[in-house]
């Protein structure tokens, strides 16, 4: 209006202008000023399209830059309706191409909106699948399932429920396949798995070390004679026509020659297997659980396992009771369950009766290996 009044004084025909003409001229000049200050492209755009000021455009055929400041992008995004208010519409081919080329930059700005949670927030709610921090590597029929079920009571431990056999049977499937078998865990939680055959598989220590030399290893050991009889009992339940224990355990029982090629006997040579592991891991990184004490004092054994894993001692004697029918401890009834948690029917089977002479011969066979194992780990398991 001030500009119009000034012009009306300076122009020679200004005395002929009426008030109506002055008002119209004022509106016209105001419109020209508005268009000069706010180009139509920066104010008006179709609903659902990204604001032009936030799009990336090629510069010199290689680099990309933002046309306007990030502040204007944020303001325009906040003014746009939420995704629930705008129905999706089919894009033209050229629009699909341009939107895919700028997806990385647009996601940065969309994260500013309060109704669009960031990927990190979404993952932190449920956790991520991580490769294990600790592995129960052995031994078969030593009590590995009991250790896994007992330690997973701890709120900071998540474990794969089934044996993965990644490092001995499925190594060619790759780490992403292995990671996919793991449970989702938070950053503060430990991921675990257990596969008892790892301890006696020659390639496993090297493969786990290649994955991470910081992996903590747990080995559950048991009197090798009792372990062999338990192993045979389990196999016999699946294969009724199996030869007798003595036929499999001895090449010549009269001479006391033991058949170390039989897997049930070979597993109990703990000292030989441990030598292979110590080539790749220090002894301090391997924790040994007594299968016998796991039955008589489960809380004590679990306390040592928690210390080894760097966990607070949460799993205590209040979690256990002794099941006289099965002959080993079970977990007390959780508040969310209607019954106590005991291991499956395959645990606690009555062992096959073995001739006393055969047992004594096996004890004589294992004695030097046991003594060497005690010396290696610095602990006497008293298997005599």
mmCIF file of C-alpha atoms in Angstrom:
data_model
loop_
_atom_site.group_PDB
_atom_site.id
_atom_site.type_symbol
_atom_site.label_atom_id
_atom_site.label_comp_id
_atom_site.label_asym_id
_atom_site.label_seq_id
_atom_site.Cartn_x
_atom_site.Cartn_y
_atom_site.Cartn_z
ATOM 1 C CA UNK A 1 0.000 0.000 0.000
ATOM 2 C CA UNK A 2 2.875 2.338 0.802
ATOM 3 C CA UNK A 3 4.381 1.649 -2.617
ATOM 4 C CA UNK A 4 1.084 2.512 -4.303
ATOM 5 C CA UNK A 5 0.735 5.822 -2.460
ATOM 6 C CA UNK A 6 4.300 6.747 -3.399
ATOM 7 C CA UNK A 7 3.655 5.960 -7.059
ATOM 8 C CA UNK A 8 0.456 7.964 -6.984
ATOM 9 C CA UNK A 9 2.512 11.042 -6.038
ATOM 10 C CA UNK A 10 5.187 10.515 -8.651
ATOM 11 C CA UNK A 11 3.255 9.387 -11.708
ATOM 12 C CA UNK A 12 1.882 12.170 -13.949
ATOM 13 C CA UNK A 13 -1.570 10.615 -14.198
ATOM 14 C CA UNK A 14 -1.836 9.866 -10.480
ATOM 15 C CA UNK A 15 -4.493 12.532 -9.969
ATOM 16 C CA UNK A 16 -6.826 10.471 -12.122
ATOM 17 C CA UNK A 17 -6.613 7.327 -9.917
ATOM 18 C CA UNK A 18 -9.602 6.559 -7.821
ATOM 19 C CA UNK A 19 -9.579 4.769 -4.505
ATOM 20 C CA UNK A 20 -10.767 1.574 -6.202
ATOM 21 C CA UNK A 21 -7.923 1.696 -8.686
ATOM 22 C CA UNK A 22 -5.414 2.222 -5.927
ATOM 23 C CA UNK A 23 -6.714 -0.820 -4.037
ATOM 24 C CA UNK A 24 -6.587 -3.025 -7.123
ATOM 25 C CA UNK A 25 -3.092 -1.868 -7.943
ATOM 26 C CA UNK A 26 -2.046 -2.581 -4.373
ATOM 27 C CA UNK A 27 -3.375 -6.142 -4.505
ATOM 28 C CA UNK A 28 -1.635 -6.776 -7.830
ATOM 29 C CA UNK A 29 1.719 -5.539 -6.552
ATOM 30 C CA UNK A 30 1.316 -7.596 -3.359
ATOM 31 C CA UNK A 31 0.693 -10.715 -5.441
ATOM 32 C CA UNK A 32 3.833 -10.057 -7.517
ATOM 33 C CA UNK A 33 5.907 -9.673 -4.326
ATOM 34 C CA UNK A 34 4.465 -12.875 -2.831
ATOM 35 C CA UNK A 35 5.258 -14.856 -5.977
ATOM 36 C CA UNK A 36 8.807 -13.506 -5.997
ATOM 37 C CA UNK A 37 9.407 -14.450 -2.364
ATOM 38 C CA UNK A 38 7.612 -17.847 -2.371
ATOM 39 C CA UNK A 39 7.843 -19.680 -5.707
ATOM 40 C CA UNK A 40 4.918 -21.926 -6.338
ATOM 41 C CA UNK A 41 7.073 -25.085 -6.393
ATOM 42 C CA UNK A 42 8.148 -24.661 -2.776
ATOM 43 C CA UNK A 43 4.646 -24.203 -1.424
ATOM 44 C CA UNK A 44 2.354 -26.363 -3.502
ATOM 45 C CA UNK A 45 2.933 -30.059 -4.103
ATOM 46 C CA UNK A 46 0.653 -33.027 -4.447
ATOM 47 C CA UNK A 47 -0.281 -34.980 -1.365
ATOM 48 C CA UNK A 48 1.832 -38.151 -1.040
ATOM 49 C CA UNK A 49 4.825 -36.808 -3.095
ATOM 50 C CA UNK A 50 8.065 -35.975 -1.329
ATOM 51 C CA UNK A 51 8.629 -32.193 -1.036
ATOM 52 C CA UNK A 52 10.821 -30.992 -3.923
ATOM 53 C CA UNK A 53 13.157 -29.262 -1.492
ATOM 54 C CA UNK A 54 13.983 -32.623 0.110
ATOM 55 C CA UNK A 55 14.680 -34.599 -3.057
ATOM 56 C CA UNK A 56 18.200 -35.542 -4.097
ATOM 57 C CA UNK A 57 19.351 -34.422 -7.549
ATOM 58 C CA UNK A 58 22.481 -35.503 -9.447
ATOM 59 C CA UNK A 59 25.347 -33.042 -9.437
ATOM 60 C CA UNK A 60 28.121 -33.454 -12.062
ATOM 61 C CA UNK A 61 26.800 -36.927 -12.832
ATOM 62 C CA UNK A 62 28.184 -38.487 -9.636
ATOM 63 C CA UNK A 63 27.574 -36.733 -6.317
ATOM 64 C CA UNK A 64 24.161 -35.918 -4.802
ATOM 65 C CA UNK A 65 23.201 -32.923 -2.742
ATOM 66 C CA UNK A 66 20.204 -31.525 -0.935
ATOM 67 C CA UNK A 67 18.547 -28.614 -2.706
ATOM 68 C CA UNK A 68 17.276 -26.944 0.467
ATOM 69 C CA UNK A 69 18.188 -26.977 4.116
ATOM 70 C CA UNK A 70 17.159 -29.897 6.346
ATOM 71 C CA UNK A 71 15.119 -27.498 8.470
ATOM 72 C CA UNK A 72 12.646 -26.799 5.668
ATOM 73 C CA UNK A 73 12.407 -30.552 5.029
ATOM 74 C CA UNK A 74 11.507 -31.265 8.638
ATOM 75 C CA UNK A 75 8.903 -28.507 8.724
ATOM 76 C CA UNK A 76 7.223 -29.731 5.563
ATOM 77 C CA UNK A 77 7.235 -33.347 6.742
ATOM 78 C CA UNK A 78 5.593 -32.387 10.002
ATOM 79 C CA UNK A 79 2.850 -30.613 8.067
ATOM 80 C CA UNK A 80 2.102 -33.664 5.950
ATOM 81 C CA UNK A 81 -0.698 -36.051 6.999
ATOM 82 C CA UNK A 82 0.243 -39.344 8.656
ATOM 83 C CA UNK A 83 0.507 -42.568 6.662
ATOM 84 C CA UNK A 84 -2.845 -43.711 8.069
ATOM 85 C CA UNK A 85 -4.613 -40.674 6.565
ATOM 86 C CA UNK A 86 -3.192 -41.001 3.037
ATOM 87 C CA UNK A 87 -4.111 -44.007 0.937
ATOM 88 C CA UNK A 88 -1.229 -45.459 -1.138
ATOM 89 C CA UNK A 89 -1.467 -44.922 -4.866
ATOM 90 C CA UNK A 90 0.189 -46.645 -7.776
ATOM 91 C CA UNK A 91 3.366 -44.934 -8.929
ATOM 92 C CA UNK A 92 4.384 -44.492 -12.520
ATOM 93 C CA UNK A 93 7.545 -46.328 -13.662
ATOM 94 C CA UNK A 94 9.639 -43.147 -13.636
ATOM 95 C CA UNK A 95 8.408 -42.332 -10.133
ATOM 96 C CA UNK A 96 9.411 -45.795 -8.868
ATOM 97 C CA UNK A 97 12.910 -45.304 -10.237
ATOM 98 C CA UNK A 98 13.354 -41.892 -8.646
ATOM 99 C CA UNK A 99 11.942 -43.023 -5.288
ATOM 100 C CA UNK A 100 14.303 -46.013 -5.084
ATOM 101 C CA UNK A 101 17.348 -43.832 -5.834
ATOM 102 C CA UNK A 102 16.541 -41.491 -2.965
ATOM 103 C CA UNK A 103 15.343 -44.055 -0.369
ATOM 104 C CA UNK A 104 18.460 -43.744 1.778
ATOM 105 C CA UNK A 105 18.088 -39.999 2.193
ATOM 106 C CA UNK A 106 14.315 -39.981 2.667
ATOM 107 C CA UNK A 107 14.532 -42.517 5.501
ATOM 108 C CA UNK A 108 16.725 -40.067 7.393
ATOM 109 C CA UNK A 109 14.079 -37.362 7.306
ATOM 110 C CA UNK A 110 11.165 -39.700 7.983
ATOM 111 C CA UNK A 111 12.874 -40.758 11.208
ATOM 112 C CA UNK A 112 12.256 -37.236 12.518
ATOM 113 C CA UNK A 113 8.510 -37.840 12.639
ATOM 114 C CA UNK A 114 7.132 -39.036 15.955
ATOM 115 C CA UNK A 115 4.761 -41.551 14.350
ATOM 116 C CA UNK A 116 7.622 -43.391 12.560
ATOM 117 C CA UNK A 117 9.737 -45.463 14.990
ATOM 118 C CA UNK A 118 13.400 -45.853 14.120
ATOM 119 C CA UNK A 119 14.747 -49.312 13.174
ATOM 120 C CA UNK A 120 16.848 -49.363 16.354
ATOM 121 C CA UNK A 121 13.810 -48.851 18.543
ATOM 122 C CA UNK A 122 11.951 -51.632 16.766
ATOM 123 C CA UNK A 123 14.840 -54.077 17.219
ATOM 124 C CA UNK A 124 15.518 -53.209 20.852
ATOM 125 C CA UNK A 125 11.981 -54.219 21.819
ATOM 126 C CA UNK A 126 12.405 -57.814 20.676
ATOM 127 C CA UNK A 127 16.197 -58.139 20.502
ATOM 128 C CA UNK A 128 18.380 -59.454 17.719
ATOM 129 C CA UNK A 129 19.642 -62.871 16.707
ATOM 130 C CA UNK A 130 23.294 -63.094 17.658
ATOM 131 C CA UNK A 131 25.958 -65.752 17.380
ATOM 132 C CA UNK A 132 26.421 -67.521 20.734
ATOM 133 C CA UNK A 133 28.620 -66.077 23.476
ATOM 134 C CA UNK A 134 28.818 -69.477 25.200
ATOM 135 C CA UNK A 135 28.447 -73.063 23.999
ATOM 136 C CA UNK A 136 27.908 -76.283 25.934
ATOM 137 C CA UNK A 137 30.210 -78.488 23.867
ATOM 138 C CA UNK A 138 29.919 -81.809 25.710
ATOM 139 C CA UNK A 139 29.691 -84.511 26.677
ATOM 140 C CA UNK A 140 26.930 -86.823 25.542
ATOM 141 C CA UNK A 141 25.032 -88.433 28.471
ATOM 142 C CA UNK A 142 26.947 -86.252 30.886
ATOM 143 C CA UNK A 143 24.110 -83.891 31.831
ATOM 144 C CA UNK A 144 24.254 -81.237 29.117
ATOM 145 C CA UNK A 145 20.465 -80.964 28.771
ATOM 146 C CA UNK A 146 20.094 -80.448 32.505
ATOM 147 C CA UNK A 147 22.684 -77.653 32.512
ATOM 148 C CA UNK A 148 20.984 -75.932 29.585
ATOM 149 C CA UNK A 149 17.507 -76.142 31.118
ATOM 150 C CA UNK A 150 18.750 -74.976 34.515
ATOM 151 C CA UNK A 151 20.830 -72.020 33.285
ATOM 152 C CA UNK A 152 18.146 -70.705 30.936
ATOM 153 C CA UNK A 153 16.040 -69.853 34.009
ATOM 154 C CA UNK A 154 18.372 -66.894 34.343
ATOM 155 C CA UNK A 155 16.794 -63.760 32.826
ATOM 156 C CA UNK A 156 20.094 -62.807 31.177
ATOM 157 C CA UNK A 157 20.422 -66.082 29.270
ATOM 158 C CA UNK A 158 18.661 -67.102 26.074
ATOM 159 C CA UNK A 159 19.405 -70.464 24.475
ATOM 160 C CA UNK A 160 18.582 -72.412 21.336
ATOM 161 C CA UNK A 161 16.263 -75.232 22.305
ATOM 162 C CA UNK A 162 17.573 -77.896 19.919
ATOM 163 C CA UNK A 163 21.085 -79.089 19.169
ATOM 164 C CA UNK A 164 22.305 -77.199 16.098
ATOM 165 C CA UNK A 165 25.249 -79.466 15.156
ATOM 166 C CA UNK A 166 26.613 -76.526 13.181
ATOM 167 C CA UNK A 167 30.321 -77.026 13.851
ATOM 168 C CA UNK A 168 30.321 -80.781 13.224
ATOM 169 C CA UNK A 169 27.569 -81.546 10.665
ATOM 170 C CA UNK A 170 26.212 -78.300 9.170
ATOM 171 C CA UNK A 171 29.289 -76.107 8.876
ATOM 172 C CA UNK A 172 28.867 -75.746 5.119
ATOM 173 C CA UNK A 173 25.497 -74.041 5.644
ATOM 174 C CA UNK A 174 27.244 -70.859 6.744
ATOM 175 C CA UNK A 175 27.075 -68.464 9.680
ATOM 176 C CA UNK A 176 23.810 -66.818 8.659
ATOM 177 C CA UNK A 177 22.068 -70.197 8.786
ATOM 178 C CA UNK A 178 23.595 -70.751 12.221
ATOM 179 C CA UNK A 179 22.572 -67.273 13.408
ATOM 180 C CA UNK A 180 19.028 -67.947 12.251
ATOM 181 C CA UNK A 181 18.734 -70.808 14.747
ATOM 182 C CA UNK A 182 19.538 -68.555 17.688
ATOM 183 C CA UNK A 183 16.868 -66.894 19.860
ATOM 184 C CA UNK A 184 16.439 -63.123 19.882
ATOM 185 C CA UNK A 185 18.436 -61.542 22.684
ATOM 186 C CA UNK A 186 18.967 -58.063 24.072
ATOM 187 C CA UNK A 187 22.426 -56.512 24.317
ATOM 188 C CA UNK A 188 22.613 -57.392 28.023
ATOM 189 C CA UNK A 189 21.753 -61.069 27.465
ATOM 190 C CA UNK A 190 23.950 -64.070 26.679
ATOM 191 C CA UNK A 191 23.157 -66.297 23.702
ATOM 192 C CA UNK A 192 23.857 -70.009 24.210
ATOM 193 C CA UNK A 193 23.521 -73.320 22.445
ATOM 194 C CA UNK A 194 24.489 -76.884 23.286
ATOM 195 C CA UNK A 195 25.659 -79.734 21.072
ATOM 196 C CA UNK A 196 27.394 -82.495 23.083
ATOM 197 C CA UNK A 197 29.148 -84.064 20.091
ATOM 198 C CA UNK A 198 31.317 -80.953 19.644
ATOM 199 C CA UNK A 199 33.749 -82.070 22.365
ATOM 200 C CA UNK A 200 34.804 -85.220 20.490
ATOM 201 C CA UNK A 201 34.793 -83.782 16.942
ATOM 202 C CA UNK A 202 38.310 -82.956 15.815
ATOM 203 C CA UNK A 203 37.456 -79.974 13.591
ATOM 204 C CA UNK A 204 35.158 -78.219 16.078
ATOM 205 C CA UNK A 205 37.726 -76.351 18.263
ATOM 206 C CA UNK A 206 39.371 -74.792 15.229
ATOM 207 C CA UNK A 207 36.044 -73.779 13.723
ATOM 208 C CA UNK A 208 34.714 -72.189 16.925
ATOM 209 C CA UNK A 209 38.021 -70.381 17.404
ATOM 210 C CA UNK A 210 37.780 -69.013 13.864
ATOM 211 C CA UNK A 211 34.330 -67.661 14.722
ATOM 212 C CA UNK A 212 35.423 -66.054 17.997
ATOM 213 C CA UNK A 213 38.294 -66.798 20.334
ATOM 214 C CA UNK A 214 36.274 -65.192 23.142
ATOM 215 C CA UNK A 215 33.540 -67.842 23.084
ATOM 216 C CA UNK A 216 33.100 -69.433 26.518
ATOM 217 C CA UNK A 217 32.943 -73.219 26.550
ATOM 218 C CA UNK A 218 31.158 -75.497 29.022
ATOM 219 C CA UNK A 219 31.921 -79.221 29.289
ATOM 220 C CA UNK A 220 29.758 -81.491 31.448
ATOM 221 C CA UNK A 221 31.784 -84.580 32.380
ATOM 222 C CA UNK A 222 30.802 -87.770 34.151
ATOM 223 C CA UNK A 223 32.434 -91.009 35.262
ATOM 224 C CA UNK A 224 33.356 -92.439 31.826
ATOM 225 C CA UNK A 225 32.257 -95.973 32.772
ATOM 226 C CA UNK A 226 28.818 -94.831 33.965
ATOM 227 C CA UNK A 227 28.573 -92.548 30.949
ATOM 228 C CA UNK A 228 29.307 -95.427 28.540
ATOM 229 C CA UNK A 229 26.632 -97.629 30.150
ATOM 230 C CA UNK A 230 24.104 -94.762 29.954
ATOM 231 C CA UNK A 231 25.028 -94.216 26.301
ATOM 232 C CA UNK A 232 24.490 -97.904 25.546
ATOM 233 C CA UNK A 233 21.161 -97.932 27.421
ATOM 234 C CA UNK A 234 19.866 -95.073 25.294
ATOM 235 C CA UNK A 235 20.989 -96.704 22.042
ATOM 236 C CA UNK A 236 19.464 -100.026 23.084
ATOM 237 C CA UNK A 237 16.080 -98.364 23.624
ATOM 238 C CA UNK A 238 16.125 -97.350 19.965
ATOM 239 C CA UNK A 239 17.797 -100.500 18.589
ATOM 240 C CA UNK A 240 16.575 -103.559 20.522
ATOM 241 C CA UNK A 241 18.675 -106.037 18.498
ATOM 242 C CA UNK A 242 21.934 -104.339 19.515
ATOM 243 C CA UNK A 243 24.809 -106.663 20.573
ATOM 244 C CA UNK A 244 25.564 -106.873 24.288
ATOM 245 C CA UNK A 245 27.532 -104.144 26.025
ATOM 246 C CA UNK A 246 30.510 -106.454 26.555
ATOM 247 C CA UNK A 247 30.607 -107.444 22.879
ATOM 248 C CA UNK A 248 30.835 -103.793 21.862
ATOM 249 C CA UNK A 249 33.143 -102.595 24.628
ATOM 250 C CA UNK A 250 35.860 -105.256 24.321
ATOM 251 C CA UNK A 251 37.890 -106.680 21.524
ATOM 252 C CA UNK A 252 38.927 -109.435 23.883
ATOM 253 C CA UNK A 253 37.360 -109.349 27.342
ATOM 254 C CA UNK A 254 39.455 -112.245 28.616
ATOM 255 C CA UNK A 255 42.608 -110.236 27.963
ATOM 256 C CA UNK A 256 40.951 -106.958 28.976
ATOM 257 C CA UNK A 257 41.472 -105.360 25.551
ATOM 258 C CA UNK A 258 38.993 -102.490 25.197
ATOM 259 C CA UNK A 259 37.646 -101.449 21.793
ATOM 260 C CA UNK A 260 38.343 -97.709 21.646
ATOM 261 C CA UNK A 261 36.760 -97.462 18.194
ATOM 262 C CA UNK A 262 33.320 -97.813 19.782
ATOM 263 C CA UNK A 263 31.983 -94.306 20.232
ATOM 264 C CA UNK A 264 30.586 -94.990 23.712
ATOM 265 C CA UNK A 265 34.114 -95.862 24.889
ATOM 266 C CA UNK A 266 35.961 -93.203 22.885
ATOM 267 C CA UNK A 267 33.925 -90.288 24.292
ATOM 268 C CA UNK A 268 35.177 -91.058 27.814
ATOM 269 C CA UNK A 269 38.828 -90.398 26.877
ATOM 270 C CA UNK A 270 38.444 -86.818 28.111
ATOM 271 C CA UNK A 271 42.171 -86.060 28.333
ATOM 272 C CA UNK A 272 42.757 -86.836 24.654
ATOM 273 C CA UNK A 273 39.855 -84.667 23.513
ATOM 274 C CA UNK A 274 40.840 -81.797 25.809
ATOM 275 C CA UNK A 275 44.339 -81.697 24.300
ATOM 276 C CA UNK A 276 42.758 -80.814 20.977
ATOM 277 C CA UNK A 277 40.731 -77.969 22.532
ATOM 278 C CA UNK A 278 43.729 -76.515 24.346
ATOM 279 C CA UNK A 279 45.433 -75.914 21.007
ATOM 280 C CA UNK A 280 42.856 -73.215 20.314
ATOM 281 C CA UNK A 281 41.486 -72.077 23.691
ATOM 282 C CA UNK A 282 43.109 -71.340 27.058
ATOM 283 C CA UNK A 283 42.014 -73.528 29.952
ATOM 284 C CA UNK A 284 40.520 -70.486 31.726
ATOM 285 C CA UNK A 285 37.975 -70.221 28.918
ATOM 286 C CA UNK A 286 36.645 -73.749 29.502
ATOM 287 C CA UNK A 287 34.431 -74.581 32.481
ATOM 288 C CA UNK A 288 33.919 -78.175 33.593
ATOM 289 C CA UNK A 289 30.686 -79.236 35.270
ATOM 290 C CA UNK A 290 30.577 -82.426 37.328
ATOM 291 C CA UNK A 291 27.702 -84.607 36.161
ATOM 292 C CA UNK A 292 27.634 -86.310 39.569
ATOM 293 C CA UNK A 293 27.469 -83.083 41.557
ATOM 294 C CA UNK A 294 24.842 -81.770 39.155
ATOM 295 C CA UNK A 295 22.574 -84.466 40.642
ATOM 296 C CA UNK A 296 23.538 -84.102 44.312
ATOM 297 C CA UNK A 297 24.044 -80.301 44.371
ATOM 298 C CA UNK A 298 22.504 -78.642 41.303
ATOM 299 C CA UNK A 299 22.456 -75.182 42.894
ATOM 300 C CA UNK A 300 26.169 -75.362 43.691
ATOM 301 C CA UNK A 301 27.083 -76.399 40.158
ATOM 302 C CA UNK A 302 24.847 -73.716 38.651
ATOM 303 C CA UNK A 303 26.401 -71.098 40.930
ATOM 304 C CA UNK A 304 29.809 -71.896 39.419
ATOM 305 C CA UNK A 305 28.384 -71.817 35.901
ATOM 306 C CA UNK A 306 26.886 -68.369 36.536
ATOM 307 C CA UNK A 307 30.211 -67.118 37.882
ATOM 308 C CA UNK A 308 31.998 -68.442 34.803
ATOM 309 C CA UNK A 309 29.548 -66.643 32.503
ATOM 310 C CA UNK A 310 29.842 -63.401 34.474
ATOM 311 C CA UNK A 311 26.222 -63.523 35.627
ATOM 312 C CA UNK A 312 24.659 -62.610 38.917
ATOM 313 C CA UNK A 313 23.756 -65.682 40.981
ATOM 314 C CA UNK A 314 20.014 -65.774 40.416
ATOM 315 C CA UNK A 315 19.537 -69.537 39.906
ATOM 316 C CA UNK A 316 19.777 -70.949 43.458
ATOM 317 C CA UNK A 317 18.609 -73.916 45.524
ATOM 318 C CA UNK A 318 15.110 -72.414 45.733
ATOM 319 C CA UNK A 319 14.601 -73.405 42.080
ATOM 320 C CA UNK A 320 15.176 -77.157 42.558
ATOM 321 C CA UNK A 321 13.666 -80.211 44.158
ATOM 322 C CA UNK A 322 14.826 -83.831 43.948
ATOM 323 C CA UNK A 323 12.584 -86.188 41.980
ATOM 324 C CA UNK A 324 13.017 -89.606 43.569
ATOM 325 C CA UNK A 325 11.272 -91.371 40.683
ATOM 326 C CA UNK A 326 13.695 -90.062 38.085
ATOM 327 C CA UNK A 327 16.663 -89.968 40.426
ATOM 328 C CA UNK A 328 17.761 -86.407 39.629
ATOM 329 C CA UNK A 329 16.682 -82.842 40.396
ATOM 330 C CA UNK A 330 13.834 -81.047 38.657
ATOM 331 C CA UNK A 331 12.862 -77.407 38.536
ATOM 332 C CA UNK A 332 10.160 -76.276 40.912
ATOM 333 C CA UNK A 333 6.826 -75.168 39.498
ATOM 334 C CA UNK A 334 7.080 -71.686 37.973
ATOM 335 C CA UNK A 335 4.297 -69.240 38.784
ATOM 336 C CA UNK A 336 3.139 -69.248 35.167
ATOM 337 C CA UNK A 337 2.967 -73.059 34.891
ATOM 338 C CA UNK A 338 0.737 -75.699 36.390
ATOM 339 C CA UNK A 339 3.382 -78.383 36.890
ATOM 340 C CA UNK A 340 7.082 -78.735 37.754
ATOM 341 C CA UNK A 341 9.616 -78.845 34.941
ATOM 342 C CA UNK A 342 11.480 -82.150 34.719
ATOM 343 C CA UNK A 343 13.611 -83.430 31.888
ATOM 344 C CA UNK A 344 12.030 -85.778 29.364
ATOM 345 C CA UNK A 345 11.346 -89.484 29.631
ATOM 346 C CA UNK A 346 14.689 -90.263 27.969
ATOM 347 C CA UNK A 347 16.423 -88.901 31.084
ATOM 348 C CA UNK A 348 16.711 -91.073 34.171
ATOM 349 C CA UNK A 349 16.346 -94.457 32.476
ATOM 350 C CA UNK A 350 17.310 -97.519 34.514
ATOM 351 C CA UNK A 351 20.720 -98.636 33.240
ATOM 352 C CA UNK A 352 21.303 -102.030 31.731
ATOM 353 C CA UNK A 353 22.918 -104.423 34.211
ATOM 354 C CA UNK A 354 26.567 -104.996 33.286
ATOM 355 C CA UNK A 355 28.802 -107.767 34.590
ATOM 356 C CA UNK A 356 30.903 -106.576 37.562
ATOM 357 C CA UNK A 357 34.121 -107.917 36.018
ATOM 358 C CA UNK A 358 33.509 -105.906 32.852
ATOM 359 C CA UNK A 359 33.006 -102.736 34.900
ATOM 360 C CA UNK A 360 36.260 -103.308 36.801
ATOM 361 C CA UNK A 361 38.132 -103.909 33.569
ATOM 362 C CA UNK A 362 36.809 -100.625 32.171
ATOM 363 C CA UNK A 363 37.798 -98.773 35.337
ATOM 364 C CA UNK A 364 41.322 -100.088 34.992
ATOM 365 C CA UNK A 365 41.347 -98.985 31.359
ATOM 366 C CA UNK A 366 40.120 -95.445 32.073
ATOM 367 C CA UNK A 367 42.215 -94.848 35.224
ATOM 368 C CA UNK A 368 45.351 -93.389 33.540
ATOM 369 C CA UNK A 369 43.241 -91.198 31.264
ATOM 370 C CA UNK A 370 41.250 -89.935 34.260
ATOM 371 C CA UNK A 371 44.396 -89.099 36.233
ATOM 372 C CA UNK A 372 45.783 -87.162 33.294
ATOM 373 C CA UNK A 373 42.486 -85.322 32.922
ATOM 374 C CA UNK A 374 42.504 -84.372 36.640
ATOM 375 C CA UNK A 375 45.995 -82.941 36.221
ATOM 376 C CA UNK A 376 45.074 -80.982 33.091
ATOM 377 C CA UNK A 377 42.036 -79.276 34.647
ATOM 378 C CA UNK A 378 43.398 -79.052 38.181
ATOM 379 C CA UNK A 379 40.485 -80.883 39.767
ATOM 380 C CA UNK A 380 39.912 -84.440 41.042
ATOM 381 C CA UNK A 381 36.446 -85.660 40.044
ATOM 382 C CA UNK A 382 36.860 -88.827 42.179
ATOM 383 C CA UNK A 383 35.644 -91.338 39.634
ATOM 384 C CA UNK A 384 37.423 -94.265 41.320
#
